[in-house]
PDB file of C-alpha atoms in Angstrom:
ATOM      1  CA  ASN A   1     164.218 124.606 149.097  1.00  0.00           C
ATOM      2  CA  ALA A   2     167.447 121.919 146.728  1.00  0.00           C
ATOM      3  CA  GLY A   3     169.805 122.115 149.486  1.00  0.00           C
ATOM      4  CA  VAL A   4     173.021 121.279 149.318  1.00  0.00           C
ATOM      5  CA  THR A   5     173.437 120.492 145.211  1.00  0.00           C
ATOM      6  CA  GLN A   6     177.142 119.362 144.073  1.00  0.00           C
ATOM      7  CA  THR A   7     177.872 118.126 140.282  1.00  0.00           C
ATOM      8  CA  PRO A   8     178.827 116.181 138.712  1.00  0.00           C
ATOM      9  CA  LYS A   9     177.882 113.262 140.122  1.00  0.00           C
ATOM     10  CA  PHE A  10     179.975 110.511 138.511  1.00  0.00           C
ATOM     11  CA  GLN A  11     183.684 111.533 137.069  1.00  0.00           C
ATOM     12  CA  VAL A  12     186.685 109.768 134.998  1.00  0.00           C
ATOM     13  CA  LEU A  13     189.962 111.954 135.053  1.00  0.00           C
ATOM     14  CA  LYS A  14     193.034 110.755 133.733  1.00  0.00           C
ATOM     15  CA  THR A  15     195.983 111.284 136.436  1.00  0.00           C
ATOM     16  CA  GLY A  16     197.409 114.832 135.443  1.00  0.00           C
ATOM     17  CA  GLN A  17     194.182 116.302 134.705  1.00  0.00           C
ATOM     18  CA  SER A  18     192.607 118.957 136.655  1.00  0.00           C
ATOM     19  CA  MET A  19     189.184 119.794 137.766  1.00  0.00           C
ATOM     20  CA  THR A  20     186.034 121.509 140.181  1.00  0.00           C
ATOM     21  CA  LEU A  21     184.069 119.920 141.412  1.00  0.00           C
ATOM     22  CA  GLN A  22     180.839 122.634 142.174  1.00  0.00           C
ATOM     23  CA  CYS A  23     179.326 122.753 145.055  1.00  0.00           C
ATOM     24  CA  ALA A  24     176.310 125.465 145.851  1.00  0.00           C
ATOM     25  CA  GLN A  25     173.504 125.751 148.743  1.00  0.00           C
ATOM     26  CA  ASP A  26     170.529 127.826 149.120  1.00  0.00           C
ATOM     27  CA  MET A  27     169.957 128.096 152.645  1.00  0.00           C
ATOM     28  CA  ASN A  28     171.838 130.892 153.391  1.00  0.00           C
ATOM     29  CA  HIS A  29     173.965 128.879 155.384  1.00  0.00           C
ATOM     30  CA  GLU A  30     177.778 130.506 156.442  1.00  0.00           C
ATOM     31  CA  TYR A  31     179.477 127.067 157.107  1.00  0.00           C
ATOM     32  CA  MET A  32     180.824 124.756 153.746  1.00  0.00           C
ATOM     33  CA  SER A  33     182.946 121.925 153.890  1.00  0.00           C
ATOM     34  CA  TRP A  34     184.328 119.660 151.459  1.00  0.00           C
ATOM     35  CA  TYR A  35     184.840 115.991 152.666  1.00  0.00           C
ATOM     36  CA  ARG A  36     186.174 112.929 150.796  1.00  0.00           C
ATOM     37  CA  GLN A  37     184.993 109.138 151.766  1.00  0.00           C
ATOM     38  CA  ASP A  38     187.399 105.799 150.716  1.00  0.00           C
ATOM     39  CA  PRO A  39     186.170 102.765 151.349  1.00  0.00           C
ATOM     40  CA  GLY A  40     186.578 101.525 155.023  1.00  0.00           C
ATOM     41  CA  MET A  41     187.666 104.722 156.531  1.00  0.00           C
ATOM     42  CA  GLY A  42     184.854 107.657 158.115  1.00  0.00           C
ATOM     43  CA  LEU A  43     184.229 110.689 156.062  1.00  0.00           C
ATOM     44  CA  ARG A  44     187.516 112.820 156.423  1.00  0.00           C
ATOM     45  CA  LEU A  45     187.508 116.854 156.320  1.00  0.00           C
ATOM     46  CA  ILE A  46     189.521 118.602 153.359  1.00  0.00           C
ATOM     47  CA  HIS A  47     188.760 121.889 153.626  1.00  0.00           C
ATOM     48  CA  TYR A  48     185.944 124.295 154.957  1.00  0.00           C
ATOM     49  CA  SER A  49     184.861 127.997 154.855  1.00  0.00           C
ATOM     50  CA  VAL A  50     183.172 129.860 157.536  1.00  0.00           C
ATOM     51  CA  GLY A  51     182.100 132.446 155.070  1.00  0.00           C
ATOM     52  CA  ALA A  52     182.275 134.100 151.941  1.00  0.00           C
ATOM     53  CA  GLY A  53     186.380 135.076 151.727  1.00  0.00           C
ATOM     54  CA  ILE A  54     187.464 132.276 154.327  1.00  0.00           C
ATOM     55  CA  THR A  55     189.023 129.202 153.949  1.00  0.00           C
ATOM     56  CA  ASP A  56     190.769 127.265 155.788  1.00  0.00           C
ATOM     57  CA  GLN A  57     191.976 123.368 156.268  1.00  0.00           C
ATOM     58  CA  GLY A  58     190.404 120.126 157.319  1.00  0.00           C
ATOM     59  CA  GLU A  59     192.060 117.054 157.991  1.00  0.00           C
ATOM     60  CA  VAL A  60     193.287 116.168 154.461  1.00  0.00           C
ATOM     61  CA  PRO A  61     193.792 119.917 152.548  1.00  0.00           C
ATOM     62  CA  ASN A  62     196.835 118.031 149.785  1.00  0.00           C
ATOM     63  CA  GLY A  63     195.994 118.792 146.072  1.00  0.00           C
ATOM     64  CA  TYR A  64     192.826 120.421 146.433  1.00  0.00           C
ATOM     65  CA  ASN A  65     192.287 124.086 146.441  1.00  0.00           C
ATOM     66  CA  VAL A  66     188.997 125.852 147.604  1.00  0.00           C
ATOM     67  CA  SER A  67     187.569 129.814 147.356  1.00  0.00           C
ATOM     68  CA  ARG A  68     184.848 131.270 148.795  1.00  0.00           C
ATOM     69  CA  SER A  69     183.818 133.756 146.864  1.00  0.00           C
ATOM     70  CA  THR A  70     180.043 134.030 147.209  1.00  0.00           C
ATOM     71  CA  THR A  71     178.477 132.143 150.463  1.00  0.00           C
ATOM     72  CA  GLU A  72     175.721 130.016 148.275  1.00  0.00           C
ATOM     73  CA  ASP A  73     179.005 128.220 146.291  1.00  0.00           C
ATOM     74  CA  PHE A  74     182.211 126.242 147.389  1.00  0.00           C
ATOM     75  CA  PRO A  75     183.949 124.596 144.553  1.00  0.00           C
ATOM     76  CA  LEU A  76     186.232 122.233 144.708  1.00  0.00           C
ATOM     77  CA  ARG A  77     189.457 121.844 142.758  1.00  0.00           C
ATOM     78  CA  LEU A  78     191.704 119.075 142.125  1.00  0.00           C
ATOM     79  CA  LEU A  79     194.948 120.447 140.778  1.00  0.00           C
ATOM     80  CA  SER A  80     196.323 117.675 139.122  1.00  0.00           C
ATOM     81  CA  ALA A  81     194.447 115.103 139.486  1.00  0.00           C
ATOM     82  CA  ALA A  82     196.363 111.456 141.616  1.00  0.00           C
ATOM     83  CA  PRO A  83     195.124 107.655 141.823  1.00  0.00           C
ATOM     84  CA  SER A  84     194.985 108.381 145.654  1.00  0.00           C
ATOM     85  CA  GLN A  85     191.742 111.122 144.787  1.00  0.00           C
ATOM     86  CA  THR A  86     190.056 108.642 143.785  1.00  0.00           C
ATOM     87  CA  SER A  87     187.054 108.717 146.232  1.00  0.00           C
ATOM     88  CA  VAL A  88     183.195 109.723 147.141  1.00  0.00           C
ATOM     89  CA  TYR A  89     183.333 113.722 147.542  1.00  0.00           C
ATOM     90  CA  PHE A  90     180.451 115.509 150.003  1.00  0.00           C
ATOM     91  CA  CYS A  91     179.995 119.139 150.548  1.00  0.00           C
ATOM     92  CA  ALA A  92     177.916 120.360 153.418  1.00  0.00           C
ATOM     93  CA  SER A  93     176.904 122.891 154.835  1.00  0.00           C
ATOM     94  CA  SER A  94     175.927 124.730 158.134  1.00  0.00           C
ATOM     95  CA  TYR A  95     174.281 127.064 159.819  1.00  0.00           C
ATOM     96  CA  GLU A  96     176.419 129.632 161.715  1.00  0.00           C
ATOM     97  CA  GLY A  97     178.397 127.422 165.127  1.00  0.00           C
ATOM     98  CA  GLY A  98     180.291 125.581 163.010  1.00  0.00           C
ATOM     99  CA  PHE A  99     180.716 121.879 163.735  1.00  0.00           C
ATOM    100  CA  ASP A 100     178.729 121.816 166.210  1.00  0.00           C
ATOM    101  CA  GLN A 101     175.104 122.451 164.164  1.00  0.00           C
ATOM    102  CA  PRO A 102     173.548 119.390 162.010  1.00  0.00           C
ATOM    103  CA  GLN A 103     175.910 119.278 158.174  1.00  0.00           C
ATOM    104  CA  HIS A 104     173.499 119.061 155.631  1.00  0.00           C
ATOM    105  CA  PHE A 105     174.678 117.042 153.041  1.00  0.00           C
ATOM    106  CA  GLY A 106     174.890 116.970 149.132  1.00  0.00           C
ATOM    107  CA  ASP A 107     174.558 114.063 146.838  1.00  0.00           C
ATOM    108  CA  GLY A 108     178.204 113.588 146.589  1.00  0.00           C
ATOM    109  CA  THR A 109     180.762 113.291 143.073  1.00  0.00           C
ATOM    110  CA  ARG A 110     182.006 109.800 142.270  1.00  0.00           C
ATOM    111  CA  LEU A 111     185.559 110.748 141.124  1.00  0.00           C
ATOM    112  CA  SER A 112     187.683 108.134 139.987  1.00  0.00           C
ATOM    113  CA  ILE A 113     191.567 108.883 138.311  1.00  0.00           C
ATOM    114  CA  LEU A 114     192.295 106.696 135.727  1.00  0.00           C
TER     115      LEU A 114
ATOM    116  CA  ALA B   1     193.816 114.160 168.795  1.00  0.00           C
ATOM    117  CA  GLN B   2     189.527 113.578 168.665  1.00  0.00           C
ATOM    118  CA  ARG B   3     188.905 109.530 167.131  1.00  0.00           C
ATOM    119  CA  VAL B   4     186.119 107.878 166.814  1.00  0.00           C
ATOM    120  CA  THR B   5     185.443 104.471 166.635  1.00  0.00           C
ATOM    121  CA  GLN B   6     182.634 101.970 165.998  1.00  0.00           C
ATOM    122  CA  PRO B   7     183.828  98.854 166.316  1.00  0.00           C
ATOM    123  CA  GLU B   8     181.280  96.442 164.287  1.00  0.00           C
ATOM    124  CA  LYS B   9     181.008  96.553 160.405  1.00  0.00           C
ATOM    125  CA  LEU B  10     177.800  94.886 159.936  1.00  0.00           C
ATOM    126  CA  LEU B  11     174.746  94.981 162.635  1.00  0.00           C
ATOM    127  CA  SER B  12     172.043  92.255 161.143  1.00  0.00           C
ATOM    128  CA  VAL B  13     169.304  91.992 163.228  1.00  0.00           C
ATOM    129  CA  PHE B  14     165.385  90.303 162.814  1.00  0.00           C
ATOM    130  CA  LYS B  15     162.858  93.148 163.040  1.00  0.00           C
ATOM    131  CA  GLY B  16     161.518  93.512 166.227  1.00  0.00           C
ATOM    132  CA  ALA B  17     164.630  92.595 167.880  1.00  0.00           C
ATOM    133  CA  PRO B  18     166.811  95.240 169.509  1.00  0.00           C
ATOM    134  CA  VAL B  19     169.392  97.248 168.226  1.00  0.00           C
ATOM    135  CA  GLU B  20     172.269  98.501 170.175  1.00  0.00           C
ATOM    136  CA  LEU B  21     174.860 100.386 167.427  1.00  0.00           C
ATOM    137  CA  LYS B  22     178.047 101.407 169.275  1.00  0.00           C
ATOM    138  CA  CYS B  23     180.250 104.537 169.356  1.00  0.00           C
ATOM    139  CA  ASN B  24     182.994 105.099 171.366  1.00  0.00           C
ATOM    140  CA  TYR B  25     184.785 108.344 171.583  1.00  0.00           C
ATOM    141  CA  SER B  26     188.882 110.240 172.215  1.00  0.00           C
ATOM    142  CA  TYR B  27     188.764 113.687 172.942  1.00  0.00           C
ATOM    143  CA  SER B  28     189.605 115.275 175.941  1.00  0.00           C
ATOM    144  CA  GLY B  29     187.409 118.274 176.122  1.00  0.00           C
ATOM    145  CA  SER B  30     183.447 118.423 176.392  1.00  0.00           C
ATOM    146  CA  PRO B  31     182.653 117.212 172.518  1.00  0.00           C
ATOM    147  CA  GLU B  32     179.805 117.167 170.155  1.00  0.00           C
ATOM    148  CA  LEU B  33     178.079 114.469 169.488  1.00  0.00           C
ATOM    149  CA  PHE B  34     176.019 113.319 166.417  1.00  0.00           C
ATOM    150  CA  TRP B  35     174.527 109.758 164.781  1.00  0.00           C
ATOM    151  CA  TYR B  36     174.424 110.547 160.812  1.00  0.00           C
ATOM    152  CA  VAL B  37     172.311 107.840 158.990  1.00  0.00           C
ATOM    153  CA  GLN B  38     172.218 107.250 154.855  1.00  0.00           C
ATOM    154  CA  TYR B  39     169.159 105.204 153.722  1.00  0.00           C
ATOM    155  CA  SER B  40     170.040 103.766 150.565  1.00  0.00           C
ATOM    156  CA  ARG B  41     169.691 106.095 147.809  1.00  0.00           C
ATOM    157  CA  GLN B  42     169.694 108.942 150.130  1.00  0.00           C
ATOM    158  CA  ARG B  43     171.366 111.503 151.302  1.00  0.00           C
ATOM    159  CA  LEU B  44     173.871 111.302 154.742  1.00  0.00           C
ATOM    160  CA  GLN B  45     171.840 113.103 157.231  1.00  0.00           C
ATOM    161  CA  LEU B  46     171.759 114.061 161.232  1.00  0.00           C
ATOM    162  CA  LEU B  47     169.678 111.949 162.893  1.00  0.00           C
ATOM    163  CA  LEU B  48     170.082 112.673 166.692  1.00  0.00           C
ATOM    164  CA  ARG B  49     172.501 115.202 168.208  1.00  0.00           C
ATOM    165  CA  HIS B  50     173.228 114.306 171.990  1.00  0.00           C
ATOM    166  CA  ILE B  51     172.639 117.900 173.196  1.00  0.00           C
ATOM    167  CA  SER B  52     169.352 117.898 172.360  1.00  0.00           C
ATOM    168  CA  ARG B  53     168.097 114.627 174.350  1.00  0.00           C
ATOM    169  CA  GLU B  54     165.997 113.792 171.619  1.00  0.00           C
ATOM    170  CA  SER B  55     164.322 110.226 170.344  1.00  0.00           C
ATOM    171  CA  ILE B  56     164.146 110.048 166.630  1.00  0.00           C
ATOM    172  CA  LYS B  57     162.306 107.739 164.572  1.00  0.00           C
ATOM    173  CA  GLY B  58     162.724 105.706 168.317  1.00  0.00           C
ATOM    174  CA  PHE B  59     166.190 105.416 168.229  1.00  0.00           C
ATOM    175  CA  THR B  60     167.955 106.977 171.531  1.00  0.00           C
ATOM    176  CA  ALA B  61     171.724 107.747 172.483  1.00  0.00           C
ATOM    177  CA  ASP B  62     172.842 108.259 175.771  1.00  0.00           C
ATOM    178  CA  LEU B  63     176.339 110.594 176.624  1.00  0.00           C
ATOM    179  CA  ASN B  64     178.718 108.484 179.118  1.00  0.00           C
ATOM    180  CA  LYS B  65     181.654 110.746 180.057  1.00  0.00           C
ATOM    181  CA  GLY B  66     182.317 107.802 181.795  1.00  0.00           C
ATOM    182  CA  GLU B  67     183.501 105.448 179.311  1.00  0.00           C
ATOM    183  CA  THR B  68     183.310 107.915 176.012  1.00  0.00           C
ATOM    184  CA  SER B  69     180.967 106.128 174.258  1.00  0.00           C
ATOM    185  CA  PHE B  70     177.465 107.490 173.089  1.00  0.00           C
ATOM    186  CA  HIS B  71     175.654 103.729 171.987  1.00  0.00           C
ATOM    187  CA  LEU B  72     172.720 104.178 169.772  1.00  0.00           C
ATOM    188  CA  LYS B  73     169.873 101.855 171.354  1.00  0.00           C
ATOM    189  CA  LYS B  74     166.628 101.030 169.755  1.00  0.00           C
ATOM    190  CA  PRO B  75     164.004  98.380 171.277  1.00  0.00           C
ATOM    191  CA  PHE B  76     162.678  97.102 168.442  1.00  0.00           C
ATOM    192  CA  ALA B  77     164.002  97.671 164.997  1.00  0.00           C
ATOM    193  CA  GLN B  78     161.988  97.942 161.450  1.00  0.00           C
ATOM    194  CA  GLU B  79     162.936  97.019 158.282  1.00  0.00           C
ATOM    195  CA  GLU B  80     163.396 100.459 157.232  1.00  0.00           C
ATOM    196  CA  ASP B  81     166.044 101.211 159.648  1.00  0.00           C
ATOM    197  CA  SER B  82     168.331  99.420 157.674  1.00  0.00           C
ATOM    198  CA  ALA B  83     170.545 101.855 156.443  1.00  0.00           C
ATOM    199  CA  MET B  84     174.986 103.276 157.124  1.00  0.00           C
ATOM    200  CA  TYR B  85     174.492 104.396 160.368  1.00  0.00           C
ATOM    201  CA  TYR B  86     177.952 107.439 161.875  1.00  0.00           C
ATOM    202  CA  CYS B  87     178.467 108.353 165.000  1.00  0.00           C
ATOM    203  CA  ALA B  88     180.408 111.960 165.087  1.00  0.00           C
ATOM    204  CA  LEU B  89     182.486 114.109 167.372  1.00  0.00           C
ATOM    205  CA  SER B  90     183.976 117.878 167.137  1.00  0.00           C
ATOM    206  CA  GLY B  91     184.634 119.792 169.801  1.00  0.00           C
ATOM    207  CA  GLY B  92     186.220 122.828 171.391  1.00  0.00           C
ATOM    208  CA  ASN B  93     185.262 126.328 173.332  1.00  0.00           C
ATOM    209  CA  THR B  94     187.161 128.294 170.508  1.00  0.00           C
ATOM    210  CA  GLY B  95     185.018 127.915 168.064  1.00  0.00           C
ATOM    211  CA  PHE B  96     185.090 125.719 164.725  1.00  0.00           C
ATOM    212  CA  GLN B  97     186.220 122.692 165.138  1.00  0.00           C
ATOM    213  CA  LYS B  98     186.827 119.796 162.795  1.00  0.00           C
ATOM    214  CA  LEU B  99     183.941 117.476 162.392  1.00  0.00           C
ATOM    215  CA  VAL B 100     184.970 113.360 162.754  1.00  0.00           C
ATOM    216  CA  PHE B 101     183.106 110.801 161.306  1.00  0.00           C
ATOM    217  CA  GLY B 102     184.018 106.865 162.282  1.00  0.00           C
ATOM    218  CA  THR B 103     184.229 104.743 159.817  1.00  0.00           C
ATOM    219  CA  GLY B 104     180.508 103.229 160.012  1.00  0.00           C
ATOM    220  CA  THR B 105     177.737 100.598 161.158  1.00  0.00           C
ATOM    221  CA  ARG B 106     175.515  99.077 158.474  1.00  0.00           C
ATOM    222  CA  LEU B 107     172.981  97.852 159.856  1.00  0.00           C
ATOM    223  CA  LEU B 108     170.106  95.086 158.010  1.00  0.00           C
ATOM    224  CA  VAL B 109     167.127  94.245 159.430  1.00  0.00           C
ATOM    225  CA  SER B 110     165.864  91.135 157.607  1.00  0.00           C
ATOM    226  CA  PRO B 111     161.863  90.392 158.296  1.00  0.00           C
TER     227      PRO B 111
END
């Protein structure tokens, strides 16, 4: 099993560009989520999904969109990249039960916005 | 509001010394507490959770509701314990809730 797979691993964007960070899991997990990690701060929840077709906002959702058309995939879209979105992004998944269950993380995507 | 505080950014100890990584939380209900660890060049992964009352790689953590703490302890540190450690909290009795992370403590175990 690959677990949680994130692509790309690194990306540099110019301000105003849009892009999609991909996340896929092969564990048939219902719950998926996106976090960002900034220097000196803990991981902060951006968006999450409790199953296909259902998404909700986390702590820092502004500037990001998500969708969940399949159980396996949970892409994160940056609509118009801003330097403040320079961060490391982590995707995670878990079994039913939500955040009281162990989260399985991907390797992360390091994103730089110039 | 949910909050997790890890007061130490860096904890440096010698091999064989005891280790205690501090974690304090703020939450009004009954939280679920976790310790996650990230070793060099590896993914962030679950180390242990309080509900399991388990010892993983010699680490234990006890939930102290009176002091709102969930400190991670190991009696004899090993060099391979060097990593970034994050305390995390989730809570709520009505379904899906946020998972809140602390800022992390880097543990460095020297020979």
